Structure formats: C-alpha cells, structure tokens
PDB file of C-alpha atoms in Angstrom:
ATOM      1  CA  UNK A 878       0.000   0.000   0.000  1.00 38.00           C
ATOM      2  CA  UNK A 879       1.516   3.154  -0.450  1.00 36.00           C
ATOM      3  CA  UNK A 880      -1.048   6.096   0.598  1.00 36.00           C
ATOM      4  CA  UNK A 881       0.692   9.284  -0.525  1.00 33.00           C
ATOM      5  CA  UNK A 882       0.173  12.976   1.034  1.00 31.00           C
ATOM      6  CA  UNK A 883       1.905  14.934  -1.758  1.00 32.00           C
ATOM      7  CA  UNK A 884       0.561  16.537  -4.715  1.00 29.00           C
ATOM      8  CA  UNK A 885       4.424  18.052  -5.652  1.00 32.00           C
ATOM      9  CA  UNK A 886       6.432  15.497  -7.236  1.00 39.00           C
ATOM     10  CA  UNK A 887       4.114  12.455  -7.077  1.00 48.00           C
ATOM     11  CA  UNK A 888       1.228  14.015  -9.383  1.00 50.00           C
ATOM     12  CA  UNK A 889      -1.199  12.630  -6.640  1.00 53.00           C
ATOM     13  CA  UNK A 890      -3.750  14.817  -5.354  1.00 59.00           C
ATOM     14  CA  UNK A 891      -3.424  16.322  -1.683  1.00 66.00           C
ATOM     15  CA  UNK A 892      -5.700  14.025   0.173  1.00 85.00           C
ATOM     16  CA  UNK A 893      -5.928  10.956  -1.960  1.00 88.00           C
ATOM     17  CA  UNK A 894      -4.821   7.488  -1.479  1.00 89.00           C
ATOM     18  CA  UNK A 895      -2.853   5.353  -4.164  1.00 86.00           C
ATOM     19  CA  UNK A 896      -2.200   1.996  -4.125  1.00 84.00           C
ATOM     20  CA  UNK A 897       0.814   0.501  -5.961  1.00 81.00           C
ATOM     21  CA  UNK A 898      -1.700  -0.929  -8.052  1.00 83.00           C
ATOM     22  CA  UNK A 899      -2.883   2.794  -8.472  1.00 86.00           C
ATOM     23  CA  UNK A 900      -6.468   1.848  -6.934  1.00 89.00           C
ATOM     24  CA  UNK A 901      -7.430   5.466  -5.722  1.00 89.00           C
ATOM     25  CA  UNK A 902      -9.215   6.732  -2.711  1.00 90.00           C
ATOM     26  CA  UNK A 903      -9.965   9.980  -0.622  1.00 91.00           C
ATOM     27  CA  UNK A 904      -8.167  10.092   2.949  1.00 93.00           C
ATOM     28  CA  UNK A 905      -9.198  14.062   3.357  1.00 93.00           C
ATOM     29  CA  UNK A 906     -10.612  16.789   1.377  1.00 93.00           C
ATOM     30  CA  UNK A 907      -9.904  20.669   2.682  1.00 91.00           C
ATOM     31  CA  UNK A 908     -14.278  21.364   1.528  1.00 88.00           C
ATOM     32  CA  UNK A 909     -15.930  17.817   0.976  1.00 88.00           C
ATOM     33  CA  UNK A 910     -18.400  18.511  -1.497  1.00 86.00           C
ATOM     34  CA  UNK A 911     -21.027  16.192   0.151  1.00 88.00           C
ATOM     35  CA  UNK A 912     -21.311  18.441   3.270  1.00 81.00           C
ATOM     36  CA  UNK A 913     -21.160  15.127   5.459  1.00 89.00           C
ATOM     37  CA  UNK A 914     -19.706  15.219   9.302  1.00 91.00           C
ATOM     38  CA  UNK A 915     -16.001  13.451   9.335  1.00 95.00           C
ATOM     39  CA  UNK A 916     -13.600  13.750  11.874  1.00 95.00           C
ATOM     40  CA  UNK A 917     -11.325  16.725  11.190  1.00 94.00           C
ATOM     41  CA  UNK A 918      -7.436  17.490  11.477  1.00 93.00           C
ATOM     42  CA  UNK A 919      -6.518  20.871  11.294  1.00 92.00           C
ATOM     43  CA  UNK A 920      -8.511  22.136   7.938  1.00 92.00           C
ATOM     44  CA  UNK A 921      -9.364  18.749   6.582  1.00 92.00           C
ATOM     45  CA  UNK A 922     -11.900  16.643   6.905  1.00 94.00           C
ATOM     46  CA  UNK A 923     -11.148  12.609   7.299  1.00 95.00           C
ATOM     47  CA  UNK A 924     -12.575  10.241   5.017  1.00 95.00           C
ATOM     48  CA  UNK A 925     -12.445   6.937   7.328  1.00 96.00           C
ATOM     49  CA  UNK A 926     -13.963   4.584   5.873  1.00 95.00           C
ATOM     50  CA  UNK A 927     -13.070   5.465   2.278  1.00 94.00           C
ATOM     51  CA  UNK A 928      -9.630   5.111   3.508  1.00 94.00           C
ATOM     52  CA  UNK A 929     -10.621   1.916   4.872  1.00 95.00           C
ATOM     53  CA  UNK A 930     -12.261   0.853   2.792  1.00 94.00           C
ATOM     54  CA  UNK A 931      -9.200   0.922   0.219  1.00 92.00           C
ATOM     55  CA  UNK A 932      -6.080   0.189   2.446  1.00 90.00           C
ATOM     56  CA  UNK A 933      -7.387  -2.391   5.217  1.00 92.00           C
ATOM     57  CA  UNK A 934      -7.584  -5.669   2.586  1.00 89.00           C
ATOM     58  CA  UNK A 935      -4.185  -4.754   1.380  1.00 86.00           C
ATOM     59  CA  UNK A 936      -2.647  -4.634   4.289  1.00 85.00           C
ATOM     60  CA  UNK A 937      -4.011  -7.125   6.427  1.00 79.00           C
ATOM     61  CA  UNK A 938      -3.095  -9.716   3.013  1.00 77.00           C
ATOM     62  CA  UNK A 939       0.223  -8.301   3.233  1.00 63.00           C
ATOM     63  CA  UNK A 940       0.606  -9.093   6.840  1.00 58.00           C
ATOM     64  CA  UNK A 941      -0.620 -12.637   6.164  1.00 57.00           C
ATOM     65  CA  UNK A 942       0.216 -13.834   2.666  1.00 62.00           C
ATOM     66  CA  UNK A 943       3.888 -14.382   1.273  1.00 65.00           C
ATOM     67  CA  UNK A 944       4.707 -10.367   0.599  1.00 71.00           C
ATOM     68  CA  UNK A 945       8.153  -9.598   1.538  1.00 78.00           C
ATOM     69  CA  UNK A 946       7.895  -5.719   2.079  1.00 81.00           C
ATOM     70  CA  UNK A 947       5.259  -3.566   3.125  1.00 82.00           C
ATOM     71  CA  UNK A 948       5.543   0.013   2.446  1.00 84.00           C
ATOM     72  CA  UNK A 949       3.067   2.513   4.075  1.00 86.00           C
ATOM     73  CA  UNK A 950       3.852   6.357   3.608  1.00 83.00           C
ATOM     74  CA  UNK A 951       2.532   7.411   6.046  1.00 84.00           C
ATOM     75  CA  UNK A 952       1.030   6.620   9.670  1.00 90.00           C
ATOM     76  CA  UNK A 953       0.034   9.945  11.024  1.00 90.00           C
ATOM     77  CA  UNK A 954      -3.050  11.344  12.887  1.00 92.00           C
ATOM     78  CA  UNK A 955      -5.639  11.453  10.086  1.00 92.00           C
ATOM     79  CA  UNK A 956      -4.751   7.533   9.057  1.00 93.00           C
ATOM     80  CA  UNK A 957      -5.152   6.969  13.207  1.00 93.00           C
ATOM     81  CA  UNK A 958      -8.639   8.981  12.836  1.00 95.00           C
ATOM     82  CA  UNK A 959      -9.463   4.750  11.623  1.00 95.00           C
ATOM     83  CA  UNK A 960      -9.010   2.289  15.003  1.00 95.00           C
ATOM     84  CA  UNK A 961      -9.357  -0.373  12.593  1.00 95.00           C
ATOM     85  CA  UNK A 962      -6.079   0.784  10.642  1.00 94.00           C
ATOM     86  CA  UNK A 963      -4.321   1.139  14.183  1.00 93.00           C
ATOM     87  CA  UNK A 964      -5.457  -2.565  14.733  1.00 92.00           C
ATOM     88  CA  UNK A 965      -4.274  -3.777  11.432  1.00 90.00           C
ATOM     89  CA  UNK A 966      -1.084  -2.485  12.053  1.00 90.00           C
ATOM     90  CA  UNK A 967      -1.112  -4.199  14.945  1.00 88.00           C
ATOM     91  CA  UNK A 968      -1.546  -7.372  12.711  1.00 85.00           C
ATOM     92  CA  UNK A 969       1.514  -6.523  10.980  1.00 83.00           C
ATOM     93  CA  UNK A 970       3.814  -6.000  14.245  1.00 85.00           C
ATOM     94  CA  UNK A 971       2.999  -9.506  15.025  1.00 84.00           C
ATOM     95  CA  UNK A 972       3.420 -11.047  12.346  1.00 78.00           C
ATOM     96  CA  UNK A 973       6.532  -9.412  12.186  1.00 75.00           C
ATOM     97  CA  UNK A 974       7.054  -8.697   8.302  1.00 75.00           C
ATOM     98  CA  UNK A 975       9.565  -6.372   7.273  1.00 80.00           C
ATOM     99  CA  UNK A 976       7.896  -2.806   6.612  1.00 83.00           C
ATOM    100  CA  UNK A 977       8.638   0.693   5.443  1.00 87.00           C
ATOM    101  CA  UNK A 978       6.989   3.146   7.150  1.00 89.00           C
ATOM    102  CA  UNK A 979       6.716   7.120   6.908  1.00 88.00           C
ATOM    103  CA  UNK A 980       5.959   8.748  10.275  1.00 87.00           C
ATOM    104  CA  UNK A 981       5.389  12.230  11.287  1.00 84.00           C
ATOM    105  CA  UNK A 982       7.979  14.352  13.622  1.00 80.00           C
ATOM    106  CA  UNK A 983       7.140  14.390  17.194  1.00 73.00           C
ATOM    107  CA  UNK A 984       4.298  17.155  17.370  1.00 71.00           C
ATOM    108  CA  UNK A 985       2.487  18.853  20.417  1.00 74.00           C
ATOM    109  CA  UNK A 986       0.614  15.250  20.525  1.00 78.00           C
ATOM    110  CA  UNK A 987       2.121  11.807  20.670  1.00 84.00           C
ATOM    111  CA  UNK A 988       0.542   9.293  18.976  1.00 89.00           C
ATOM    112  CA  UNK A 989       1.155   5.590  20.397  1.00 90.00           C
ATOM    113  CA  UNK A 990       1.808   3.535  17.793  1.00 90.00           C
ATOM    114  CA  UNK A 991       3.778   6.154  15.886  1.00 90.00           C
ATOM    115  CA  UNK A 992       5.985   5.367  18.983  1.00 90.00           C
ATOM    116  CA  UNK A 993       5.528   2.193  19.498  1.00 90.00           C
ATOM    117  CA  UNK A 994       6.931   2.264  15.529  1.00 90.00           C
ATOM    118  CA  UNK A 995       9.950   4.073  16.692  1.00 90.00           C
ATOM    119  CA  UNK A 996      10.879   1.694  19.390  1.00 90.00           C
ATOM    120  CA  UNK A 997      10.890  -1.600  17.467  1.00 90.00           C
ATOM    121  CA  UNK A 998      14.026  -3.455  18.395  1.00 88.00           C
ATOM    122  CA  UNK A 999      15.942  -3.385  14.578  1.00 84.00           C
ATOM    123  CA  UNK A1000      13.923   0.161  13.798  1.00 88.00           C
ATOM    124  CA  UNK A1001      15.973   2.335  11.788  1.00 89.00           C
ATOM    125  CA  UNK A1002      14.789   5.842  11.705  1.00 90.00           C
ATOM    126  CA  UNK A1003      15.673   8.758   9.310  1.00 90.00           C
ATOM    127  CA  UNK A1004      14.820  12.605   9.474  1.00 89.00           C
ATOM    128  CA  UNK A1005      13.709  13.259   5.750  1.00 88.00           C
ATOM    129  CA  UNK A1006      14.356  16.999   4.684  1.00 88.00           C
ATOM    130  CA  UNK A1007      14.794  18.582   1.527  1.00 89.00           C
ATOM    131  CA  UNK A1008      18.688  18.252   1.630  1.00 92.00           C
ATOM    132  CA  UNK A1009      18.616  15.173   2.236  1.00 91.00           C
ATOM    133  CA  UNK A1010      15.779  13.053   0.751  1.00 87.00           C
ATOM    134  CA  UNK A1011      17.361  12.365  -2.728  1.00 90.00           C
ATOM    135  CA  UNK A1012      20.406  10.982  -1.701  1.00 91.00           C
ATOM    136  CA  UNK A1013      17.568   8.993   1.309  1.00 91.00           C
ATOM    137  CA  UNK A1014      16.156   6.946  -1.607  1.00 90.00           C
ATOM    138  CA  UNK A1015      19.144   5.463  -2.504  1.00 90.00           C
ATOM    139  CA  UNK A1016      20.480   4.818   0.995  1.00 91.00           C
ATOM    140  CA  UNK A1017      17.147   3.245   1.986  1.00 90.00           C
ATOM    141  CA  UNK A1018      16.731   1.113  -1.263  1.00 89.00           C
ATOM    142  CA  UNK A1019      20.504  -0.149  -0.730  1.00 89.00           C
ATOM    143  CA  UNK A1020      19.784  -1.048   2.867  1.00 87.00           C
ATOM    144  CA  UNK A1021      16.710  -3.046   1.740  1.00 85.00           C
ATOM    145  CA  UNK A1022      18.364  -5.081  -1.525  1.00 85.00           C
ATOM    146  CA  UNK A1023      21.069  -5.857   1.169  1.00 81.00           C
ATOM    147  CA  UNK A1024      19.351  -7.049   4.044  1.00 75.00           C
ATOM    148  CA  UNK A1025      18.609 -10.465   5.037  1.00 62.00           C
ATOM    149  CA  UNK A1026      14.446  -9.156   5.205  1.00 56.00           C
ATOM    150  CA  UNK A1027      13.790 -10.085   1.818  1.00 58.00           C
ATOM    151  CA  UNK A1028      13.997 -13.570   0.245  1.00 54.00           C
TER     152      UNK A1028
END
C-alpha cells in the first residue's frame, strides 16, 4: 500500500490514497463537497472509511500472505482517525514482516503507535528533509536489496 500525502512530485492529489496498483481513494478533502460530518485534522476533513475501505484488505493480506515488504507512507493522525487501521497495524507488528513506514515528527501530541513504531528493536529511523531526501532513496533502497528481510 503506499497512501501518498503529496501533490508536488508524485502528481497525486493532496488528500488521496494510491495503491501501488494505483487503486485510488480519498483520505481528506480541505471542503468535501457532500457536506457530510467526518472527523477533522486541522482544515481537513477525514474520510475513514473510504480510507478503509481501500487500504485495510491490502494490508491485512500483506501481513498474512507471502509479501516480503510492506511500504506505508505514512502513519500519522488522520490515518489513526481509523481504530481499525491502528489494529491492522497491529496485525503486521505480530506477524513481524519487514515494513517501510513514513511517520510524522514528534508534534504537540504523541501518537502511540507512531511510537511504538519508533521503538521496534531493529527500527531504523531517518529525518527526511529537503537536503537530504534524494540521496535517502538510494540509501534506503541499498539497505533493503542488502538485508537479510527479503527472500
């Protein structure tokens, strides 16, 4: 699964999900055109169980089936708006599968399983910024091909 936040570089929409696959979904909208109540952070309002809806199948199958990487940009506080996301990732810790994960910086609110993330004995964190996240893809992808995670 690979949810992306970034309308910049990745030509995908602020808001919307994407699949590898390129199934798309809605994870937030700044003015929902259906008026509807979600659950709101900051100026956007959180499409749960769109984004559920989308991203729960693939990665509780990745958890269980044969896959050898997940990759899930990002866990932050709108995808934790969805307790049944927070408990699929829990699915994932134990079945311990190798994972990628995007997480936020440490904001005025912790979020527990963005820590719990952190804390994972073998965890390798990195502190993306714009110096540095070009020469990140190639670090990360060497440190992947090379490691004893993937068959």
């Amino acid at each position: 699964m690979r949810p992306s936040f970034s309308a910049s570089s990745s030509g995908v929409p602020p808001g919307d999900v994407v699949t590898l696959s390129g199934k798309r979904g809605i994870l937030a909208r700044e003015r929902p055109l259906d008026n509807l109540r979600r659950p709101k952070v900051g100026k956007y309002s959180v499409y749960v169980q769109d984004f559920e809806d989308l991203t729960l199948p693939l990665l509780l199958d990745g958890s269980q089936s044969g896959c050898e990487l997940l990759v899930i940009d990002e866990v932050g506080k709108m995808e934790l708006l969805s307790k049944r996301f927070e408990a699929a990732m829990a699915s994932v810790l134990q079945h311990q599968r190798p994972f990628l994960v995007t997480m936020p910086q440490a904001g005025r609110q912790s979020l527990p399983l963005v820590e719990r993330l952190k804390s994972l004995p073998g965890a390798v964190i990195y502190e993306v910024t714009k110096g540095n996240r070009d020469a990140l893809v190639n670090e990360i992808t060497q440190r992947i091909t090379q490691s004893k995670l993937l068959a």
